[in-house]
Short mmCIF file of C-alpha atoms in Angstrom, two decimals:
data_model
loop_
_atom_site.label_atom_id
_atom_site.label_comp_id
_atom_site.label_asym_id
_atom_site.label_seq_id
_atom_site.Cartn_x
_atom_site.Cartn_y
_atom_site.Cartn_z
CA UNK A 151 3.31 1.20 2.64
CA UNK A 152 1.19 2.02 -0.45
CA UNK A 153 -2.35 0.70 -0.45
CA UNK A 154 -4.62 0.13 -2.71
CA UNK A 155 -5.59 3.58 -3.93
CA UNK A 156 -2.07 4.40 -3.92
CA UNK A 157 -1.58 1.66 -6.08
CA UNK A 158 -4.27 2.72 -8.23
CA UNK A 159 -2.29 6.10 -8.82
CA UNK A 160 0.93 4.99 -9.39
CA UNK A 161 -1.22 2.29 -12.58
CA UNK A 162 -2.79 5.44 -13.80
CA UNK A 163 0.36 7.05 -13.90
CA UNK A 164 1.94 4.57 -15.99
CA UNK A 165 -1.73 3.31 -17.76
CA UNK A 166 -1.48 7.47 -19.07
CA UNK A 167 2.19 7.02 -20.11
CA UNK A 168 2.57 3.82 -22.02
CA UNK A 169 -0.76 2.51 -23.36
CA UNK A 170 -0.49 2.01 -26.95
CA UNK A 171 3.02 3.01 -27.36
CA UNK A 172 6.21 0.79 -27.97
CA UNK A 173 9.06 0.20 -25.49
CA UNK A 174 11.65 1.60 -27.48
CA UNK A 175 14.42 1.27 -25.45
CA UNK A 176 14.97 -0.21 -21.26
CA UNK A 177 17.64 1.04 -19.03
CA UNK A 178 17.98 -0.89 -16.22
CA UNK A 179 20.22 -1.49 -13.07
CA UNK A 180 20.97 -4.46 -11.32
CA UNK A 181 19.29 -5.49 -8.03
CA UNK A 182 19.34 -8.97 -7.01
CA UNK A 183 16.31 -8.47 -4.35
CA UNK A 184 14.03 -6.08 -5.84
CA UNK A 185 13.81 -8.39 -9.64
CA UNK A 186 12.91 -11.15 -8.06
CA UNK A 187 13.09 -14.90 -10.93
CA UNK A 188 14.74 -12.75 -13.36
CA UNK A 189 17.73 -10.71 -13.99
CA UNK A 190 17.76 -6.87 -14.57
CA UNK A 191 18.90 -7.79 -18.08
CA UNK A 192 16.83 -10.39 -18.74
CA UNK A 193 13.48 -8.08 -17.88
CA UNK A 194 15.48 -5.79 -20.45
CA UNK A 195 15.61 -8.00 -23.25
CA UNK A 196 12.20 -9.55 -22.84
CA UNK A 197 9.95 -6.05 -22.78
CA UNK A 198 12.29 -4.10 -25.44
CA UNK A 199 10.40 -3.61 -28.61
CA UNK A 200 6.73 -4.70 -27.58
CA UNK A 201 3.54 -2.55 -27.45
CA UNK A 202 2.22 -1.57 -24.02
CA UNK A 203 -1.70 -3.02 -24.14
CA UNK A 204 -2.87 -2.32 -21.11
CA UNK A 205 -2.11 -1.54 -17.48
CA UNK A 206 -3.88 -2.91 -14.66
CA UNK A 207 -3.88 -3.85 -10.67
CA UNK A 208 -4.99 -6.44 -8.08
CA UNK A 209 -4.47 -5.30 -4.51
CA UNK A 210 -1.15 -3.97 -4.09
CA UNK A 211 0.13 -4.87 -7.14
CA UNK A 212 -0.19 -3.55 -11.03
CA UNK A 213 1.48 -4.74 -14.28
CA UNK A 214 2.06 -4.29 -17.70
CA UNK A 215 0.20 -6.13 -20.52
CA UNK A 216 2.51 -6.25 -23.46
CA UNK A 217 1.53 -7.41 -27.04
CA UNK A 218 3.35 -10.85 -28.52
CA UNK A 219 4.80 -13.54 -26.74
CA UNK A 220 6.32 -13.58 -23.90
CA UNK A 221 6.47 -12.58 -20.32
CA UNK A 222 4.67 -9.28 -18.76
CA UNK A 223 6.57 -7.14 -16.12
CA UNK A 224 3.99 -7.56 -12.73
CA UNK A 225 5.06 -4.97 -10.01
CA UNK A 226 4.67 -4.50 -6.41
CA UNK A 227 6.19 -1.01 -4.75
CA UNK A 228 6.87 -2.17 -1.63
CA UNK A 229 7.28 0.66 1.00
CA UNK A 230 8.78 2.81 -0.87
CA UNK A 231 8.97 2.20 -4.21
CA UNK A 232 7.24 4.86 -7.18
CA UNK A 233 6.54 5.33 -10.49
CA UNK A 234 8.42 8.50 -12.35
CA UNK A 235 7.84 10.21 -15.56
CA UNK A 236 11.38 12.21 -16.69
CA UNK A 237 10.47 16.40 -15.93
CA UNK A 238 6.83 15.52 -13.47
CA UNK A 239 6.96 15.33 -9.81
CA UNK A 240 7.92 12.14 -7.93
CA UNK A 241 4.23 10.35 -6.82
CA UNK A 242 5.78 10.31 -3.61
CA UNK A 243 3.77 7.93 -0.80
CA UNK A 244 5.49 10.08 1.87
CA UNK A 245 7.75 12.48 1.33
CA UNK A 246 11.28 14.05 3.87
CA UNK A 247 13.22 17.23 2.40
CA UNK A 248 15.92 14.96 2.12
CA UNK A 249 13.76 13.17 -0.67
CA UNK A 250 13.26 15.61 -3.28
CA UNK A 251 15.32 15.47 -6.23
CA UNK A 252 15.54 16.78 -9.90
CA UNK A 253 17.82 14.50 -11.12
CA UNK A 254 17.79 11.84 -13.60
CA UNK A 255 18.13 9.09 -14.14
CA UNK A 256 16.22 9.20 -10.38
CA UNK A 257 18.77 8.08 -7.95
CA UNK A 258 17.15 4.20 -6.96
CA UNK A 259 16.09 3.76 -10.25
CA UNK A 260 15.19 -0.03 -11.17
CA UNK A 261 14.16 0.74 -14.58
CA UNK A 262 13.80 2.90 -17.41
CA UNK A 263 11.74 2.56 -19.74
CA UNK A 264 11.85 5.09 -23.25
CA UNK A 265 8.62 5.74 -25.43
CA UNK A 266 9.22 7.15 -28.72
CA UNK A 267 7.52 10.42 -29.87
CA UNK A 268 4.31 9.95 -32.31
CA UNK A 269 2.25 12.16 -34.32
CA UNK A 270 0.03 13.07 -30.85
CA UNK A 271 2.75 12.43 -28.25
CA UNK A 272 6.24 13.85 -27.68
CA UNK A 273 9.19 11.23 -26.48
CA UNK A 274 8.46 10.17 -22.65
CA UNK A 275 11.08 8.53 -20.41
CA UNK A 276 9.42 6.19 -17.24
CA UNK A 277 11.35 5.18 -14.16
CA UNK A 278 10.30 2.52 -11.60
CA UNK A 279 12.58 3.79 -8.45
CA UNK A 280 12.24 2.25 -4.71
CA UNK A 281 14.50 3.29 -1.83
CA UNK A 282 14.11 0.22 0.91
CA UNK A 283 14.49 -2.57 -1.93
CA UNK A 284 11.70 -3.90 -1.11
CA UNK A 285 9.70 -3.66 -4.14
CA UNK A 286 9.35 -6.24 -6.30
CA UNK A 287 9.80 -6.53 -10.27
CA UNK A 288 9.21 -9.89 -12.14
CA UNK A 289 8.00 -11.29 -15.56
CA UNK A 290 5.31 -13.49 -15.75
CA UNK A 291 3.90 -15.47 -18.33
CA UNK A 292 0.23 -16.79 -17.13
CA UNK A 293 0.08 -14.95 -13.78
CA UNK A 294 -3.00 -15.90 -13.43
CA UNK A 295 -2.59 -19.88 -12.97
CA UNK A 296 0.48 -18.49 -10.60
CA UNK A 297 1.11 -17.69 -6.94
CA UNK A 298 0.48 -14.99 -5.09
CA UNK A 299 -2.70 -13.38 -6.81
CA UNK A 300 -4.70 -17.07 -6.96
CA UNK A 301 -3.58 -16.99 -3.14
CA UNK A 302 -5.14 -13.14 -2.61
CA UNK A 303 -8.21 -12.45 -1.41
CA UNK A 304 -10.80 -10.45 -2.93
CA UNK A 305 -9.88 -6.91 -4.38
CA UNK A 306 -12.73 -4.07 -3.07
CA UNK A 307 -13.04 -2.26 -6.39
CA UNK A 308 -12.81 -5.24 -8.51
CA UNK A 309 -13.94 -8.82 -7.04
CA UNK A 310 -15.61 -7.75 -3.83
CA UNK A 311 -18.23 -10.41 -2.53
CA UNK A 312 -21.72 -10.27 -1.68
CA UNK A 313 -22.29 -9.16 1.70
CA UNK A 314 -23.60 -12.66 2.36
CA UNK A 315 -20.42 -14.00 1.02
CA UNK A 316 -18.84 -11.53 2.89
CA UNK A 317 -20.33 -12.17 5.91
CA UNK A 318 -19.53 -16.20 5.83
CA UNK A 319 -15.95 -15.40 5.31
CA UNK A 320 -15.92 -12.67 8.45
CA UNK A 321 -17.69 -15.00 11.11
CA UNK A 322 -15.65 -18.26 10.22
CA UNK A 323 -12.58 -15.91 11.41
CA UNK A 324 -12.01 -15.61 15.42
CA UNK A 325 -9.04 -12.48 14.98
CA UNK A 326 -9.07 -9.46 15.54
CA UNK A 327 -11.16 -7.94 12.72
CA UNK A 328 -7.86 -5.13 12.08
CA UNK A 329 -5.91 -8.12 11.71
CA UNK A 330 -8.34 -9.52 9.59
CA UNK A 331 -8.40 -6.62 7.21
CA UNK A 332 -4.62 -6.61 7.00
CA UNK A 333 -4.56 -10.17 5.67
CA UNK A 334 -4.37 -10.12 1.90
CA UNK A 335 -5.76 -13.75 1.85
CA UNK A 336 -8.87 -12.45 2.92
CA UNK A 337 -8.96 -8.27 1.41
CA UNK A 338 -6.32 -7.46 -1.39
CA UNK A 339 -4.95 -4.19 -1.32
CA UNK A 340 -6.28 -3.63 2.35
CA UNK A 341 -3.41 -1.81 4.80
CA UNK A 342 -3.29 0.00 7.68
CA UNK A 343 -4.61 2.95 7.34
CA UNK A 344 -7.43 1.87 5.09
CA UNK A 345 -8.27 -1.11 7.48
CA UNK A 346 -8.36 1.97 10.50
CA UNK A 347 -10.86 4.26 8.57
CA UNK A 348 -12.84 1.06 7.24
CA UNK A 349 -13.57 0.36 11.14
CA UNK A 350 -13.87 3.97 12.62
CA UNK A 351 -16.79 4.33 9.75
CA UNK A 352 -18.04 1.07 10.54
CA UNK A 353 -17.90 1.68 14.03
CA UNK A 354 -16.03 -1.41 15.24
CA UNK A 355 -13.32 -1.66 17.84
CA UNK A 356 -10.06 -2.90 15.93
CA UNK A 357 -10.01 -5.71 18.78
CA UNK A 358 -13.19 -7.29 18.40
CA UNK A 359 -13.19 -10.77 16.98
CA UNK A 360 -14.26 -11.12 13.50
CA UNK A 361 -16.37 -13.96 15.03
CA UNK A 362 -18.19 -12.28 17.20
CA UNK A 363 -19.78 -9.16 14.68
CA UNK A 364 -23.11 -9.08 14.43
CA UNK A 365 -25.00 -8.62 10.74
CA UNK A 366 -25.31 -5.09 11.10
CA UNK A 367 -21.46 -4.29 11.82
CA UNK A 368 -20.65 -6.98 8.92
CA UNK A 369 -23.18 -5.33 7.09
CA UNK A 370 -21.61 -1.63 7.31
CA UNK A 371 -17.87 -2.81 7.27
CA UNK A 372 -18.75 -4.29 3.73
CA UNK A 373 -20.42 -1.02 2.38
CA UNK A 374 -17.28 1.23 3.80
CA UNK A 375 -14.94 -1.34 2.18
CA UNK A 376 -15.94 -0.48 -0.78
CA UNK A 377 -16.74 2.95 -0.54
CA UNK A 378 -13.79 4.55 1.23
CA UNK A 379 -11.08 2.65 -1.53
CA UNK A 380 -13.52 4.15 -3.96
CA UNK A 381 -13.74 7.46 -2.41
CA UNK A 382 -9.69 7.03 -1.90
CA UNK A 383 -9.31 6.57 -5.70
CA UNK A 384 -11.73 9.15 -7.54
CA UNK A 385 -9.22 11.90 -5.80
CA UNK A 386 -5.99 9.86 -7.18
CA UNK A 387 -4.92 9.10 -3.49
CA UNK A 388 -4.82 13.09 -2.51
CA UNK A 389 -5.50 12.94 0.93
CA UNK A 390 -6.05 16.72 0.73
CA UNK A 391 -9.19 16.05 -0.44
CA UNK A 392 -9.88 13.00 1.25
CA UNK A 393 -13.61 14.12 3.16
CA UNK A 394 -13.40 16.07 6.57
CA UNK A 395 -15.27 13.68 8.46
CA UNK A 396 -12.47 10.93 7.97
CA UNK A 397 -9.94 9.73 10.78
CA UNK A 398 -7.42 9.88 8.14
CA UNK A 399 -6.12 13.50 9.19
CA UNK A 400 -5.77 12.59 12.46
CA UNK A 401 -4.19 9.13 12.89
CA UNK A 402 -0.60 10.57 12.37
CA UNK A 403 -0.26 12.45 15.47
CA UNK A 404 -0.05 9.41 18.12
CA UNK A 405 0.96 11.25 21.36
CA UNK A 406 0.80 14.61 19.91
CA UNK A 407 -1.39 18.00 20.73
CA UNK A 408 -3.25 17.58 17.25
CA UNK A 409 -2.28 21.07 14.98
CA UNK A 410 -5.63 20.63 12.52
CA UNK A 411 -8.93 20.94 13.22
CA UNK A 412 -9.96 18.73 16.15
CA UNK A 413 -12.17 15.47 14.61
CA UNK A 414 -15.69 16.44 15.50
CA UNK A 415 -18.49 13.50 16.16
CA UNK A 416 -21.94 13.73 14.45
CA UNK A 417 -22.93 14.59 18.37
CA UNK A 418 -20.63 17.64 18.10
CA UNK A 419 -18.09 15.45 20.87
CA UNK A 420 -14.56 16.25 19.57
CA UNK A 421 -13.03 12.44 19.13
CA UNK A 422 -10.63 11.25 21.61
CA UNK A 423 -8.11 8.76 19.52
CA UNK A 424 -6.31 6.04 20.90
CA UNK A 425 -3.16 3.61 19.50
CA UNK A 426 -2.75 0.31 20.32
CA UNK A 427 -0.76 -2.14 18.75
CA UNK A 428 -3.23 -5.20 16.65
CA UNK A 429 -1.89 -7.90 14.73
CA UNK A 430 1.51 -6.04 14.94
CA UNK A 431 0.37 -3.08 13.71
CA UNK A 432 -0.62 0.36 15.02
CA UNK A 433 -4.27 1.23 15.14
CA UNK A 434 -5.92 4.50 15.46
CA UNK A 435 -9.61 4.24 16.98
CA UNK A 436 -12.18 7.24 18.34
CA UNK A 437 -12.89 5.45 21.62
CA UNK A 438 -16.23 7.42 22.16
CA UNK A 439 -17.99 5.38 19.04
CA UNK A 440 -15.88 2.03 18.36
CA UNK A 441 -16.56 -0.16 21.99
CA UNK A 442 -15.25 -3.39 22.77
CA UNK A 443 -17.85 -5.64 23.87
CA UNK A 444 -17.16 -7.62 27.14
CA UNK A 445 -16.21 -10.80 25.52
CA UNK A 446 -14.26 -9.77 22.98
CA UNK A 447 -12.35 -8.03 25.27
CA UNK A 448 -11.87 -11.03 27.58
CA UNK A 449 -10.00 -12.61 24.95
CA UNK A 450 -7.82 -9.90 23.17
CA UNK A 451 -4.33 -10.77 23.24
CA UNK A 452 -3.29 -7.33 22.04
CA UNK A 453 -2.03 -4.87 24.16
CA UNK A 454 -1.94 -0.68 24.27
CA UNK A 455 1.51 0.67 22.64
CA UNK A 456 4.05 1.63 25.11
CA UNK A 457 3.91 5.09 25.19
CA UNK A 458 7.51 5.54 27.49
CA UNK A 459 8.99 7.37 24.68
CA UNK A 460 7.35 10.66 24.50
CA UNK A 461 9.40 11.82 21.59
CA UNK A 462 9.23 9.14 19.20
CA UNK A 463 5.43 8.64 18.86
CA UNK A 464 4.70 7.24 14.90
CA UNK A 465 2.89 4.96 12.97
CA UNK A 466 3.74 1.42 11.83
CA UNK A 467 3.79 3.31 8.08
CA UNK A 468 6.91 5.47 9.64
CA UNK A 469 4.20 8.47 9.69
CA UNK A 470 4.90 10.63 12.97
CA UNK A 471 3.98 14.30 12.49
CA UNK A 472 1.81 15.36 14.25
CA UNK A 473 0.82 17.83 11.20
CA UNK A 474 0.44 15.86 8.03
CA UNK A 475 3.40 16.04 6.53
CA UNK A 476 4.67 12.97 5.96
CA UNK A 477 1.68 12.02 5.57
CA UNK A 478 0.69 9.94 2.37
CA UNK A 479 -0.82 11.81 -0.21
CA UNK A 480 0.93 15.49 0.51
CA UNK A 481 4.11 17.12 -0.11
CA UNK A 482 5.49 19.30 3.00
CA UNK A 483 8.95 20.31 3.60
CA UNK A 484 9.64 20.55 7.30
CA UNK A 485 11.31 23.70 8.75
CA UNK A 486 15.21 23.71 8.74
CA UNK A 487 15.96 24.12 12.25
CA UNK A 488 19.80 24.63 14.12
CA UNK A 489 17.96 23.74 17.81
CA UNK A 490 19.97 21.27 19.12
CA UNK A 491 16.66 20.01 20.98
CA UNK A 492 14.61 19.63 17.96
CA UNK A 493 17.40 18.16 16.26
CA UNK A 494 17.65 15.19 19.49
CA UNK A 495 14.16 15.10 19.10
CA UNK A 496 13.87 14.29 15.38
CA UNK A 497 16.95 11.80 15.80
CA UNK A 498 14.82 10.11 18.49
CA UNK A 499 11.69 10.09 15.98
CA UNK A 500 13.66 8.43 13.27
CA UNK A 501 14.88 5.88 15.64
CA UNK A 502 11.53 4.80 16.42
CA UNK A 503 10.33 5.52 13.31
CA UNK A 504 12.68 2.85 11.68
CA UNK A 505 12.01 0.31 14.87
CA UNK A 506 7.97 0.51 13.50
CA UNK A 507 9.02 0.30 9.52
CA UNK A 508 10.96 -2.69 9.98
CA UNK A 509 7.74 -4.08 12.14
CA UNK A 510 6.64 -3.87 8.03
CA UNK A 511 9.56 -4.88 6.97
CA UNK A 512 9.49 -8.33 8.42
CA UNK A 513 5.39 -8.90 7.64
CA UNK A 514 6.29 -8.14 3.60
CA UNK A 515 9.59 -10.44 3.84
CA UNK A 516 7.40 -13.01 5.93
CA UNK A 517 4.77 -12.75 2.75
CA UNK A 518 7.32 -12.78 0.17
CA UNK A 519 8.75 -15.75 1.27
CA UNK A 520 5.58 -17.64 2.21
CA UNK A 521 4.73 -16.88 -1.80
CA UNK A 522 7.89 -17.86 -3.43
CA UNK A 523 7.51 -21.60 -1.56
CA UNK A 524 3.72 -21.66 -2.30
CA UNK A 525 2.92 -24.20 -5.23
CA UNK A 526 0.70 -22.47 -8.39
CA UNK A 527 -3.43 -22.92 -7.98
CA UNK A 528 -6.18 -22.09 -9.46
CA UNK A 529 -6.75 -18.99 -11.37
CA UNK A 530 -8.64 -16.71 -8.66
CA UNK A 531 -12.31 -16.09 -10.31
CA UNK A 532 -12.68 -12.16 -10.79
CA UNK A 533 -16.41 -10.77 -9.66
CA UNK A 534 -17.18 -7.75 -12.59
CA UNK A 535 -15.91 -10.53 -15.63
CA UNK A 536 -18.50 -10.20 -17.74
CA UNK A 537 -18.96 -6.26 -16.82
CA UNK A 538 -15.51 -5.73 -17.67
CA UNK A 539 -13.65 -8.30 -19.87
CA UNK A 540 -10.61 -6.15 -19.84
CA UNK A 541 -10.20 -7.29 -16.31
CA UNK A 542 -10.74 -10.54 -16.64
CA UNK A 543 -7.56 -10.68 -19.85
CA UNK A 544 -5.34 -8.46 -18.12
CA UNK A 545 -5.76 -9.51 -14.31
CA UNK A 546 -2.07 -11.30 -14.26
CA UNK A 547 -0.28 -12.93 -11.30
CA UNK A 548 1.60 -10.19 -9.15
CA UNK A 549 4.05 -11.58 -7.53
CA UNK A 550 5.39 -10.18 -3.67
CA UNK A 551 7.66 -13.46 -4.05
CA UNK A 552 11.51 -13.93 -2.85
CA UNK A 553 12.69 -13.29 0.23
CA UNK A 554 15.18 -10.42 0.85
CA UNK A 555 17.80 -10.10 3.51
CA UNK A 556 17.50 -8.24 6.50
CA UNK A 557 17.58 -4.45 7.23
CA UNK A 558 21.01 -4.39 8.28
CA UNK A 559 21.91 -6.67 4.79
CA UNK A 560 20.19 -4.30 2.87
CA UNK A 561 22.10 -1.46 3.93
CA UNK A 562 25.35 -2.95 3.17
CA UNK A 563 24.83 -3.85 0.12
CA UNK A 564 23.75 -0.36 -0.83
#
């Protein structure tokens, strides 16, 4: 799914679109699952007419701030869903021929929302689009005293702690530190790839307990935090021009004779890289530099991934080339082929390809639902307030709540 410097894009996108400009006009169609507390025309009538402030984000989530009263529109994309400006290019998260398109209205489109032309701008039509339904769209009034974002943990580029606050909150935790990392209690805006660079850099076996880390690991997994979203977002989420030296190129082949340049160690050592399966997720670690120490490994409960299936090897994000392209970040268009092997093959990747998405599926329904029961709390206090004020107005609740049906439900109601 989108992470956090995803995320970031996709607020950009929209932040360059719609600040200071009036929502002239909202198309909108109707999903019961994706707007989630309020009707398709009910977030219609309620954002028609009013002045775009600001646009911000909080983890995995970004929103609107609209002038006057009433509720804001607070947005989460889910797996698959994007933000699209009318005659640009989709800011796809992953992209399959079958995706590309030139039509509009965008075929999955939520909402539409039309800016007038002013003296400096010409007329500019936004869609919010998702695929899989399971983005989110609600309308929140003081998201901040609301659940899920007082529930979230701290956001790297925004609220991140000191490392000795840091540190406390690592060593009271006896997971596995992957899992830990996954956990949007604990790091909002954290997923799976992120979490797997964050620990190859750090040097830290996805495995060991979060307990067990010493101050140095602690010390480094706290600088890369930061660094590698930050690094992430300065390039707008390209991961063409994510640095050479990352795992990122290389943690979509699983199984797979790697076709890019090998990974190559600081001791010249070409990487050897693993998968295993942690906290229900696939992990990608360099064996030769992140070691499990003997009593962490005594009481992992996780297990290797069974490799059985030679043809279907992918990631829990649905990511299974081998090259990069469905890999977040680029556009590629795979080669048309009439091979009646390839064609078994691919049928056999997307097979296991939808087995590992639904593995996602079930953690965002499981979070969605947890949310929508959860009872409001305190506003969460955001680090950088008196830095950047504009934060601390616009940070508004963000809401992954309501649960939605199952895979197979979702399908038939399409």
């Amino acid at each position: 799914m989108p992470e956090l410097p995803e995320v970031e894009r996709a607020k950009e996108l929209l932040r360059s679109m719609c600040v200071d400009r009036i929502i002239e006009d909202v198309e909108t169609s109707e999903d019961t699952i994706v707007y989630s507390g309020v009707s398709h025309t009910e977030f219609a009538a309620e954002v028609k007419g009013r002045k775009v402030v600001d646009v911000a984000r909080y983890g995995k989530v970004f929103y609107m701030v609209l002038e006057g009263g009433g509720r804001m529109p607070v947005l989460h994309l889910g797996m698959t869903g994007m933000v699209q400006v009318k005659g640009d290019q989709p800011t796809w998260y992953r992209v399959r021929p079958k995706d590309v398109q030139d039509e509009w209205p965008p075929r999955w489109m939520k909402f539409i929302l039309h800016f007038a032309a002013t003296d400096t701008q010409p007329a500019v039509q936004v869609a919010f689009r998702d695929a899989r339904r399971l983005a989110r769209i609600r309308l929140c009034a003081k998201p901040l005293e609301e659940p899920p974002i007082s529930e979230l943990g701290f956001d790297p580029l925004l609220s991140m702690p000191s490392v000795e606050d840091f540190s406390a909150l690592v060593k009271k935790r006896n997971c596995p530190v992957k899992a830990l990392l996954l956990d949007q209690s604990f790091s909002a805006g954290v997923g799976n790839w992120v979490a797997d660079e964050i620990l190859f850099q750090a040097r830290i076996h996805p495995e060991q307990r979060a307990s067990t880390l010493d101050d140095a690991e602690i010390l480094l997994m706290h600088e890369k935090t930061v660094s590698i979203c930050q690094t992430a977002v300065d390039v707008h989420a390209d991961s063409s021009k994510f640095p050479t030296d990352w795992l990122f190129p290389h943690r979509w082949g699983k199984g797979k004779k790697e076709k890019t340049t090998p990974l190559i160690l600081p001791d010249g050592e070409a990487a050897k890289i693993k998968w295993l399966t942690v906290g229900g997720r696939t992990s990608a670690f360099v064996e030769q530099v992140q070691k499990l120490s003997k009593s962490a490994a005594g009481s992992a409960k996780t297990k290797p991934k069974n490799r059985g299936r030679k043809a279907a090897q992918e990631d829990d994000d649905g990511n299974n080339s081998s090259d990069l392209s469905d890999a977040p970040g680029l556009v590629e268009h795979a080669e048309a082929t009439n091979s009646s092997v390839k064609r078994g093959k691919r049928k056999a990747v997307e097979k296991e390809e939808e087995e590992e998405e639904e593995e996602e599926e079930e953690d965002i329904e499981e979070t969605m639902a947890s949310s929508s029961k959860s009872p409001a709390k305190r506003p969460r206090k955001i680090a950088k307030a008196e830095a950047n004020p504009v934060v601390v107005d616009n940070i508004l609740n963000v809401a992954e709540g309501g649960s939605s049906g199952s895979r197979r439900s979702r399908k038939a109601k399409r």
